[in-house]
Tab-separated table of C-alpha atoms in Angstrom:
chain	number	residue	atom	x	y	z
A	1	MET	CA	28.693	-14.625	-5.682
A	2	VAL	CA	25.551	-12.464	-5.389
A	3	LYS	CA	24.202	-10.878	-8.541
A	4	ILE	CA	22.660	-7.405	-8.311
A	5	ILE	CA	21.302	-6.166	-11.632
A	6	PRO	CA	20.368	-2.619	-12.730
A	7	PHE	CA	17.078	-2.210	-14.589
A	8	LYS	CA	15.025	0.429	-16.396
A	9	ALA	CA	12.364	1.262	-13.834
A	10	VAL	CA	8.913	2.510	-14.709
A	11	ARG	CA	8.195	5.188	-12.130
A	12	PRO	CA	6.128	8.330	-11.454
A	13	ARG	CA	7.072	11.697	-12.795
A	14	ARG	CA	8.928	13.696	-10.171
A	15	ALA	CA	5.993	15.975	-9.292
A	16	MET	CA	3.629	13.009	-8.839
A	17	ALA	CA	5.762	10.658	-6.733
A	18	GLY	CA	4.186	11.545	-3.404
A	19	LEU	CA	0.680	11.238	-4.855
A	20	VAL	CA	1.306	7.894	-6.566
A	21	ALA	CA	3.131	6.084	-3.750
A	22	SER	CA	0.894	4.056	-1.459
A	23	ARG	CA	1.392	2.002	1.685
A	24	PRO	CA	1.013	-1.790	1.432
A	25	TYR	CA	-2.595	-2.474	0.448
A	26	GLU	CA	-3.456	-4.477	3.580
A	27	GLU	CA	-2.545	-1.559	5.878
A	28	TYR	CA	-5.589	0.487	4.832
A	29	ASN	CA	-8.931	0.082	6.543
A	30	GLU	CA	-12.031	0.339	4.359
A	31	ALA	CA	-12.780	3.993	5.136
A	32	GLU	CA	-9.189	5.092	4.556
A	33	LEU	CA	-8.976	3.146	1.305
A	34	ARG	CA	-12.184	4.716	0.006
A	35	ALA	CA	-10.944	8.210	0.880
A	36	ARG	CA	-7.682	7.660	-1.013
A	37	LEU	CA	-9.529	6.364	-4.053
A	38	ASP	CA	-12.140	9.149	-3.958
A	39	TYR	CA	-9.772	12.084	-3.634
A	40	ASN	CA	-6.475	11.040	-5.197
A	41	PRO	CA	-6.731	9.982	-8.867
A	42	TYR	CA	-2.973	9.362	-9.014
A	43	SER	CA	-2.770	6.879	-6.137
A	44	PHE	CA	-1.288	3.509	-7.031
A	45	LEU	CA	-4.237	2.075	-5.119
A	46	HIS	CA	-6.334	2.610	-8.271
A	47	ILE	CA	-4.137	0.031	-9.989
A	48	LEU	CA	-4.225	-2.407	-7.088
A	49	ASN	CA	-7.998	-1.974	-6.664
A	50	PRO	CA	-9.171	-1.802	-10.295
A	51	GLY	CA	-12.802	-2.646	-9.614
A	52	TYR	CA	-13.291	0.690	-7.859
A	53	LYS	CA	-13.683	2.329	-11.262
A	54	PHE	CA	-16.853	0.293	-11.738
A	55	GLN	CA	-17.934	0.492	-8.078
A	56	HIS	CA	-17.551	-3.260	-7.918
A	57	LYS	CA	-15.254	-5.379	-5.767
A	58	ILE	CA	-13.323	-7.873	-7.875
A	59	THR	CA	-11.153	-10.625	-6.396
A	60	GLY	CA	-9.160	-13.597	-7.595
A	61	LYS	CA	-7.959	-14.102	-11.142
A	62	ASP	CA	-10.692	-11.840	-12.570
A	63	ARG	CA	-8.816	-8.954	-10.981
A	64	PHE	CA	-5.476	-9.613	-12.692
A	65	GLN	CA	-6.354	-8.329	-16.171
A	66	LEU	CA	-8.041	-5.247	-14.745
A	67	VAL	CA	-4.895	-4.462	-12.735
A	68	LYS	CA	-2.955	-4.552	-15.985
A	69	ASN	CA	-5.545	-2.310	-17.675
A	70	ARG	CA	-5.336	0.335	-14.937
A	71	TYR	CA	-1.540	0.185	-15.096
A	72	LEU	CA	-1.560	0.754	-18.863
A	73	GLU	CA	-3.894	3.723	-18.365
A	74	PHE	CA	-1.410	5.319	-15.952
A	75	LYS	CA	1.307	4.900	-18.581
A	76	GLU	CA	-0.896	6.277	-21.371
A	77	GLU	CA	-1.710	9.327	-19.254
A	78	ASP	CA	2.044	9.937	-18.693
A	79	THR	CA	1.729	9.498	-14.946
A	80	PHE	CA	4.572	7.000	-15.348
A	81	ILE	CA	7.800	7.285	-17.287
A	82	GLN	CA	10.477	4.652	-17.957
A	83	ASP	CA	14.172	5.290	-17.521
A	84	GLU	CA	16.268	5.000	-20.660
A	85	LYS	CA	19.319	3.473	-18.973
A	86	PRO	CA	19.517	0.515	-16.574
A	87	SER	CA	19.921	1.953	-13.089
A	88	PHE	CA	20.150	1.199	-9.415
A	89	TYR	CA	17.841	3.180	-7.119
A	90	ILE	CA	18.951	4.191	-3.639
A	91	TYR	CA	15.888	4.424	-1.438
A	92	ARG	CA	15.873	5.983	2.027
A	93	MET	CA	12.951	6.081	4.415
A	94	GLU	CA	12.662	7.827	7.769
A	95	THR	CA	9.762	7.055	10.089
A	96	ARG	CA	9.077	7.356	13.795
A	97	ASP	CA	10.350	3.815	14.293
A	98	LEU	CA	13.288	3.460	11.912
A	99	SER	CA	15.645	5.141	9.495
A	100	CYS	CA	16.951	2.970	6.682
A	101	CYS	CA	18.476	3.057	3.235
A	102	GLY	CA	19.101	0.372	0.641
A	103	ILE	CA	19.336	-0.384	-3.058
A	104	ILE	CA	16.380	-1.196	-5.287
A	105	ALA	CA	17.675	-3.489	-8.027
A	106	ALA	CA	16.947	-6.820	-9.678
A	107	ALA	CA	18.029	-10.075	-8.037
A	108	SER	CA	18.732	-13.276	-9.939
A	109	ALA	CA	16.206	-16.122	-9.968
A	110	ALA	CA	19.169	-18.417	-10.581
A	111	ASP	CA	20.670	-17.263	-7.266
A	112	TYR	CA	17.451	-18.334	-5.555
A	113	LYS	CA	17.612	-21.749	-7.233
A	114	LYS	CA	21.269	-22.248	-6.283
A	115	GLY	CA	20.695	-21.255	-2.651
A	116	VAL	CA	22.777	-18.093	-2.852
A	117	ILE	CA	19.575	-16.330	-1.795
A	118	LYS	CA	18.637	-18.099	1.438
A	119	ARG	CA	15.193	-18.393	2.980
A	120	HIS	CA	14.008	-19.049	6.524
A	121	GLU	CA	10.250	-19.519	6.018
A	122	ASP	CA	8.125	-22.148	4.298
A	123	THR	CA	5.880	-21.099	1.446
A	124	ILE	CA	2.454	-22.390	0.460
A	125	GLU	CA	2.421	-23.842	-3.058
A	126	SER	CA	-1.055	-22.546	-3.904
A	127	ARG	CA	-0.033	-18.993	-3.005
A	128	GLU	CA	3.170	-19.322	-5.028
A	129	VAL	CA	1.216	-20.386	-8.115
A	130	LEU	CA	-1.473	-17.742	-7.650
A	131	PHE	CA	1.044	-14.896	-7.415
A	132	LYS	CA	3.032	-16.365	-10.321
A	133	ASP	CA	-0.146	-16.239	-12.431
A	134	TYR	CA	-0.728	-12.672	-11.266
A	135	LEU	CA	2.766	-11.600	-12.339
A	136	LYS	CA	2.360	-13.410	-15.651
A	137	THR	CA	-0.880	-11.565	-16.408
A	138	VAL	CA	0.030	-8.051	-15.298
A	139	GLY	CA	3.616	-8.167	-16.601
A	140	PHE	CA	5.144	-6.078	-13.824
A	141	ASN	CA	6.163	-6.152	-10.173
A	142	THR	CA	5.985	-3.246	-7.761
A	143	GLU	CA	6.635	-5.057	-4.455
A	144	PRO	CA	10.351	-5.737	-4.030
A	145	VAL	CA	11.571	-8.729	-2.070
A	146	LEU	CA	13.481	-7.554	1.014
A	147	LEU	CA	16.998	-9.042	0.872
A	148	THR	CA	19.554	-8.420	3.604
A	149	TYR	CA	23.322	-8.634	3.707
A	150	LYS	CA	26.062	-8.254	6.312
A	151	ASP	CA	27.002	-4.621	6.926
A	152	ASP	CA	29.856	-3.375	4.762
A	153	GLU	CA	31.401	-0.017	5.724
A	154	ALA	CA	32.894	0.593	2.278
A	155	LEU	CA	29.589	-0.076	0.512
A	156	GLN	CA	27.725	2.127	2.977
A	157	SER	CA	30.282	4.890	2.394
A	158	LEU	CA	29.562	4.741	-1.336
A	159	LEU	CA	25.810	4.917	-0.705
A	160	ASN	CA	26.338	7.892	1.627
A	161	GLU	CA	28.310	9.617	-1.106
A	162	ILE	CA	25.474	9.107	-3.591
A	163	MET	CA	22.950	10.414	-1.082
A	164	GLN	CA	24.801	13.729	-0.897
A	165	GLU	CA	23.410	14.468	-4.355
A	166	ILE	CA	19.951	15.942	-4.974
A	167	PRO	CA	17.437	13.075	-4.864
A	168	GLU	CA	15.117	12.214	-7.712
A	169	TYR	CA	12.242	12.100	-5.211
A	170	GLU	CA	11.829	13.730	-1.819
A	171	PHE	CA	8.411	13.797	-0.177
A	172	ALA	CA	6.647	13.542	3.164
A	173	THR	CA	3.507	11.593	4.032
A	174	ARG	CA	0.609	12.118	6.398
A	175	GLN	CA	2.143	9.433	8.643
A	176	ARG	CA	5.103	11.823	9.193
A	177	GLU	CA	7.417	9.715	7.083
A	178	MET	CA	10.098	11.031	4.746
A	179	HIS	CA	10.941	9.235	1.510
A	180	TYR	CA	13.916	9.818	-0.768
A	181	LEU	CA	15.031	8.125	-3.968
A	182	TRP	CA	18.238	8.580	-5.970
A	183	LYS	CA	18.720	7.172	-9.483
A	184	VAL	CA	22.187	5.700	-10.121
A	185	ASP	CA	22.851	5.320	-13.854
A	186	ASP	CA	26.549	6.188	-13.839
A	187	GLU	CA	28.336	3.080	-15.139
A	188	GLU	CA	31.308	3.397	-12.784
A	189	LYS	CA	29.061	3.570	-9.722
A	190	ILE	CA	26.955	0.678	-11.012
A	191	GLU	CA	30.091	-1.429	-11.458
A	192	ALA	CA	31.366	-0.439	-8.020
A	193	ILE	CA	28.106	-1.453	-6.311
A	194	SER	CA	27.953	-4.698	-8.306
A	195	ALA	CA	31.537	-5.506	-7.294
A	196	PHE	CA	30.699	-5.309	-3.586
A	197	PHE	CA	27.936	-7.894	-3.987
A	198	SER	CA	30.000	-10.148	-6.255
A	199	LYS	CA	32.263	-10.759	-3.237
A	200	MET	CA	29.350	-11.979	-1.091
A	201	GLU	CA	28.731	-15.713	-0.916
A	202	LYS	CA	25.101	-15.440	0.174
A	203	ILE	CA	22.266	-13.091	0.950
A	204	TYR	CA	19.101	-13.625	2.988
A	205	ILE	CA	15.389	-13.109	2.406
A	206	ALA	CA	14.115	-10.885	5.188
A	207	ASP	CA	10.597	-10.467	3.806
A	208	GLY	CA	8.849	-11.654	0.653
A	209	HIS	CA	9.351	-15.428	0.562
A	210	HIS	CA	6.242	-15.991	-1.583
A	211	ARG	CA	7.136	-13.161	-3.969
A	212	CYS	CA	10.601	-14.637	-4.377
A	213	ALA	CA	9.315	-18.171	-4.982
A	214	SER	CA	6.637	-16.963	-7.407
A	215	SER	CA	9.158	-14.944	-9.405
A	216	TYR	CA	11.363	-18.015	-9.664
A	217	LEU	CA	8.419	-20.130	-10.890
A	218	LEU	CA	7.633	-17.516	-13.530
A	219	SER	CA	11.240	-17.429	-14.712
A	220	GLU	CA	11.259	-21.223	-15.099
A	221	GLU	CA	7.940	-21.233	-16.974
A	222	ASN	CA	8.982	-18.459	-19.361
A	223	ALA	CA	12.369	-20.060	-20.020
A	224	LYS	CA	10.707	-23.325	-21.062
A	225	LYS	CA	8.342	-21.529	-23.422
A	226	ASN	CA	11.034	-19.346	-25.013
A	227	ASN	CA	12.938	-21.259	-27.699
A	228	GLY	CA	15.418	-18.401	-27.903
A	229	HIS	CA	16.036	-18.216	-24.166
A	230	THR	CA	19.425	-16.664	-23.369
A	231	GLY	CA	19.267	-16.100	-19.611
A	232	LYS	CA	19.420	-12.324	-20.060
A	233	GLU	CA	15.668	-11.752	-20.331
A	234	SER	CA	14.006	-9.599	-17.674
A	235	TYR	CA	11.925	-12.539	-16.442
A	236	ASN	CA	15.127	-14.163	-15.169
A	237	ASN	CA	15.303	-11.557	-12.400
A	238	PHE	CA	12.965	-10.003	-9.856
A	239	MET	CA	12.857	-6.608	-8.170
A	240	SER	CA	14.405	-6.533	-4.697
A	241	TYR	CA	15.420	-4.083	-2.001
A	242	PHE	CA	18.972	-4.879	-0.869
A	243	ILE	CA	19.450	-3.624	2.667
A	244	SER	CA	22.137	-4.153	5.320
A	245	GLU	CA	21.286	-6.079	8.485
A	246	SER	CA	21.628	-3.011	10.724
A	247	ASN	CA	18.886	-1.263	8.727
A	248	LEU	CA	16.308	-3.935	9.523
A	249	LYS	CA	13.728	-3.644	12.273
A	250	ILE	CA	12.595	-7.075	13.449
A	251	TYR	CA	9.385	-7.548	15.419
A	252	GLU	CA	7.590	-10.613	16.715
A	253	PHE	CA	3.990	-11.631	16.083
A	254	SER	CA	1.650	-11.985	19.041
A	255	ARG	CA	-0.761	-14.931	18.998
A	256	LEU	CA	-4.494	-14.797	19.711
A	257	VAL	CA	-6.582	-17.958	20.235
A	258	LYS	CA	-10.367	-18.077	20.212
A	259	ASP	CA	-10.892	-20.671	22.957
A	260	LEU	CA	-9.139	-22.880	25.513
A	261	ASN	CA	-9.854	-26.118	23.627
A	262	GLY	CA	-12.543	-27.168	26.118
A	263	TYR	CA	-10.501	-26.519	29.261
A	264	SER	CA	-11.582	-24.240	32.081
A	265	LYS	CA	-9.285	-21.366	33.021
A	266	GLU	CA	-8.077	-23.261	36.079
A	267	GLU	CA	-7.403	-26.457	34.114
A	268	PHE	CA	-5.566	-24.503	31.442
A	269	LEU	CA	-3.279	-22.803	33.978
A	270	MET	CA	-2.514	-26.129	35.623
A	271	LEU	CA	-1.463	-27.603	32.255
A	272	LEU	CA	0.831	-24.624	31.597
A	273	ASP	CA	2.393	-25.047	35.037
A	274	GLU	CA	4.135	-28.230	33.856
A	275	HIS	CA	6.469	-26.274	31.586
A	276	PHE	CA	6.254	-22.676	32.848
A	277	ARG	CA	6.629	-20.791	36.075
A	278	ILE	CA	3.542	-18.594	36.125
A	279	GLU	CA	3.156	-15.164	37.728
A	280	ASN	CA	-0.207	-13.408	37.776
A	281	ARG	CA	0.462	-9.704	37.100
A	282	GLY	CA	-3.198	-8.687	37.313
A	283	LEU	CA	-3.823	-5.410	35.474
A	284	GLN	CA	-0.088	-4.669	35.230
A	285	VAL	CA	0.947	-4.916	31.578
A	286	PHE	CA	3.740	-7.436	31.086
A	287	LYS	CA	6.013	-7.593	28.033
A	288	PRO	CA	8.867	-10.131	27.907
A	289	ALA	CA	12.380	-8.706	28.133
A	290	GLU	CA	14.284	-11.986	27.763
A	291	LYS	CA	14.257	-15.058	25.549
A	292	HIS	CA	12.037	-17.932	26.726
A	293	HIS	CA	9.810	-15.540	28.658
A	294	PHE	CA	6.237	-15.113	27.418
A	295	SER	CA	3.366	-12.797	28.204
A	296	MET	CA	-0.198	-14.043	28.377
A	297	TYR	CA	-3.489	-12.174	28.684
A	298	LEU	CA	-6.439	-14.200	29.921
A	299	ASP	CA	-9.738	-13.304	31.565
A	300	GLY	CA	-8.832	-9.659	32.159
A	301	GLU	CA	-5.395	-10.350	33.650
A	302	PHE	CA	-1.784	-10.389	32.467
A	303	TYR	CA	0.490	-13.320	33.229
A	304	ALA	CA	4.242	-13.805	32.960
A	305	LEU	CA	5.273	-17.275	31.764
A	306	TYR	CA	8.880	-18.337	32.369
A	307	LEU	CA	9.991	-21.538	30.637
A	308	ARG	CA	11.136	-24.289	33.025
A	309	LYS	CA	14.330	-25.199	31.173
A	310	THR	CA	14.676	-28.448	33.115
A	311	SER	CA	11.512	-29.680	31.395
A	312	TYR	CA	12.505	-28.680	27.871
A	313	ASP	CA	15.054	-30.231	25.528
A	314	PHE	CA	16.992	-27.703	23.408
A	315	SER	CA	17.913	-30.271	20.771
A	316	GLY	CA	18.577	-27.991	17.802
A	317	THR	CA	18.387	-24.526	16.312
A	318	LEU	CA	14.606	-24.462	15.916
A	319	SER	CA	13.903	-25.833	19.376
A	320	SER	CA	15.493	-22.770	20.984
A	321	LEU	CA	13.262	-20.266	19.162
A	322	ASP	CA	10.403	-18.810	21.184
A	323	PRO	CA	7.760	-19.280	18.440
A	324	CYS	CA	8.688	-22.994	18.376
A	325	ILE	CA	8.591	-23.292	22.164
A	326	LEU	CA	5.138	-21.724	22.348
A	327	TYR	CA	3.901	-24.029	19.586
A	328	GLU	CA	5.442	-27.205	21.022
A	329	LYS	CA	4.404	-26.633	24.640
A	330	VAL	CA	1.155	-24.668	24.431
A	331	LEU	CA	-0.493	-24.179	21.054
A	332	ARG	CA	-0.305	-27.745	19.736
A	333	PRO	CA	-0.531	-30.026	22.791
A	334	VAL	CA	-2.814	-27.932	24.998
A	335	LEU	CA	-4.860	-25.714	22.679
A	336	GLY	CA	-5.023	-28.243	19.849
A	337	ILE	CA	-3.733	-25.948	17.108
A	338	LYS	CA	-1.696	-28.053	14.687
A	339	ASP	CA	-1.854	-25.943	11.519
A	340	LEU	CA	-0.563	-22.459	12.299
A	341	ARG	CA	-1.323	-21.189	8.791
A	342	ASN	CA	-4.868	-22.378	8.272
A	343	ASP	CA	-6.501	-22.994	11.653
A	344	GLU	CA	-9.238	-20.373	12.019
A	345	ARG	CA	-8.948	-20.455	15.806
A	346	ILE	CA	-5.619	-18.566	15.762
A	347	ALA	CA	-4.790	-15.023	14.649
A	348	TYR	CA	-1.683	-12.845	14.700
A	349	ILE	CA	-0.824	-9.240	15.546
A	350	PRO	CA	2.523	-7.641	14.524
A	351	GLY	CA	4.556	-6.921	17.637
A	352	LYS	CA	5.040	-3.279	16.633
A	353	LYS	CA	1.436	-2.670	17.641
A	354	ASP	CA	0.647	-1.800	21.228
A	355	ILE	CA	-0.024	-4.751	23.509
A	356	LEU	CA	-3.281	-3.020	24.449
A	357	GLU	CA	-4.593	-3.986	21.003
A	358	LEU	CA	-4.155	-7.633	21.991
A	359	LYS	CA	-5.882	-6.880	25.305
A	360	GLY	CA	-8.760	-5.206	23.469
A	361	LYS	CA	-9.356	-8.180	21.174
A	362	VAL	CA	-9.502	-10.542	24.135
A	363	ASP	CA	-11.701	-8.192	26.189
A	364	SER	CA	-14.106	-7.898	23.245
A	365	GLY	CA	-14.777	-11.630	23.375
A	366	ALA	CA	-13.435	-12.286	19.883
A	367	TYR	CA	-10.552	-14.238	21.445
A	368	THR	CA	-10.028	-15.929	24.793
A	369	VAL	CA	-6.268	-15.770	25.270
A	370	GLY	CA	-3.316	-13.890	23.813
A	371	PHE	CA	0.439	-14.555	23.923
A	372	GLY	CA	3.457	-12.309	23.396
A	373	MET	CA	7.199	-12.963	23.171
A	374	MET	CA	10.547	-11.371	22.389
A	375	PRO	CA	11.376	-10.758	18.716
A	376	LEU	CA	13.977	-12.974	17.082
A	377	ASN	CA	17.287	-11.425	16.056
A	378	ILE	CA	19.084	-11.496	12.715
A	379	SER	CA	21.621	-14.064	13.938
A	380	GLU	CA	18.844	-16.535	14.722
A	381	ILE	CA	17.214	-15.933	11.339
A	382	LYS	CA	20.491	-16.456	9.472
A	383	LYS	CA	21.315	-19.603	11.425
A	384	VAL	CA	17.969	-21.146	10.506
A	385	ALA	CA	18.496	-20.238	6.839
A	386	ASP	CA	22.100	-21.506	6.778
A	387	GLU	CA	21.018	-24.862	8.169
A	388	GLY	CA	18.305	-25.188	5.529
A	389	LEU	CA	15.551	-25.048	8.138
A	390	THR	CA	12.297	-23.104	8.199
A	391	MET	CA	10.596	-21.324	11.070
A	392	PRO	CA	6.933	-21.646	12.058
A	393	PRO	CA	4.581	-19.252	10.237
A	394	LYS	CA	4.422	-15.700	11.564
A	395	SER	CA	7.708	-15.913	13.443
A	396	THR	CA	8.910	-12.483	12.318
A	397	TYR	CA	7.467	-9.174	11.175
A	398	ILE	CA	10.276	-7.269	9.476
A	399	GLU	CA	10.477	-3.664	8.351
A	400	PRO	CA	10.938	-1.585	6.276
A	401	LYS	CA	7.733	-2.002	4.283
A	402	LEU	CA	8.278	-0.007	1.111
A	403	ARG	CA	5.738	2.207	-0.618
A	404	SER	CA	4.155	0.732	-3.745
A	405	GLY	CA	4.456	2.478	-7.098
A	406	LEU	CA	7.809	4.269	-6.763
A	407	THR	CA	9.712	1.803	-8.924
A	408	ILE	CA	8.121	-0.825	-11.159
A	409	TYR	CA	9.898	-3.766	-12.756
A	410	GLU	CA	8.468	-4.956	-16.077
A	411	PHE	CA	8.971	-8.482	-17.413
C-alpha cells in the first residue's frame, strides 16, 4: 500500500509565482545566474544562493544557515504564504520536449524503509549525510523526489477533471514553457486520490535517490530525538511529485573520457574490435537506434559500434543494460576507469543535448573520446528495482525537472 499525504505548502502569492519559480540551480551558467539575481528580487535563486547578498560565494555547511535566513526573509516580506488546509497540488508542465502532469504531495519515509518505494540507483553515503544536515538546518524542502507509478485511467480521469478548474498558478517562462498548478483541498477529492494509491503495492523512484535517502535519514534522526514521537510528525514524510510512467521522458547520459589510457588510436580500435563490429562513419553523425549499438567520436570522426553478442554473456538483468556493457567491455578493462562516480577522467552529458556538444568537447581537446547509447526504458528500470539491483552511475537522465519555489514542504 502506497501512502500519499496532503500537506500545507508554503508557496508564492499568486501574482509572484512566475517571478519566484526558478529552474534547477545547476542549469544556470554564471552570467545567467548573475542576471537573475541582479534583476529579479523575488527569484528563489536568492534563497539558494544566499551569499549573493554580501557579494561573497559561500559553499558547504556555512551556506545552510544563510539559506534559512533568506527563506525567512521571503516569508517575512509576504512573498510566501502557507495554506491553511492540507492539500494535494496538481502540477502540469508543457515544454518543447514533453507535456506532463502529476501530484505534488508528501511520501512516507516508512514506505522507503519497507521497500514500497523502490530505487534503482546507488547513493553515496557522504552525500546522503550532507543533504540530511542541510534539510535539518534549513527546515524545509523545495525539491520533490520524482516518484512514478503504473498508468491508471481512472486516476488520470480524476486529475483531468480537476484540471478543468481555474488553476492557482498559470505562467509562461522565457524558455517557452507553460506551468500550471491546482490546489486540491476538497476532502472528498483528497480521499479519492489517496484511495487510488492505497491499492498500489509499490512505486518507483525516477529521480532523486539522494533526496529520498537523506529525507529518510532525517526522519530516523528526529524520531530518536523526539520522546513524544507519534509517527504523524511532518519529518516522517518528504515532498514528492507522483507521476505516471507515460508522463516520464527518459534520456541516456553520454560518456566523455579524457585520454585513451596510454593506447594509440590504432591500438584502441583494435582492442574494441574484440567485442564490437566497428564502422567508421567519418563526418556523418551517428546516433544509435537499437539496444547494444553505441556511437563513438574519436579524432574528428564518428564510429558505429555494434556489440558482438557471441563474445558477451547476458547472465542477468544488469548485464543486458547498455551502460553496463560499455563499462564492462570498454571503460573499465580498456580505458582503466573503475570508479564511474569519482574518476576525474570521465564526464557525462545528458542525452537530451545535441550530440554536437559531445563533438565540440572532444574537438576542443578537453576530452579524447566520447560515447553515446540508446536510453533505457521504464520496464528496464523497474526490473532492476524489483530485483533489488542498482544501475551504474549516470545510467538515466529523467524529466520532468520541476521548478524550485512553487511548493515548499516544512519539517
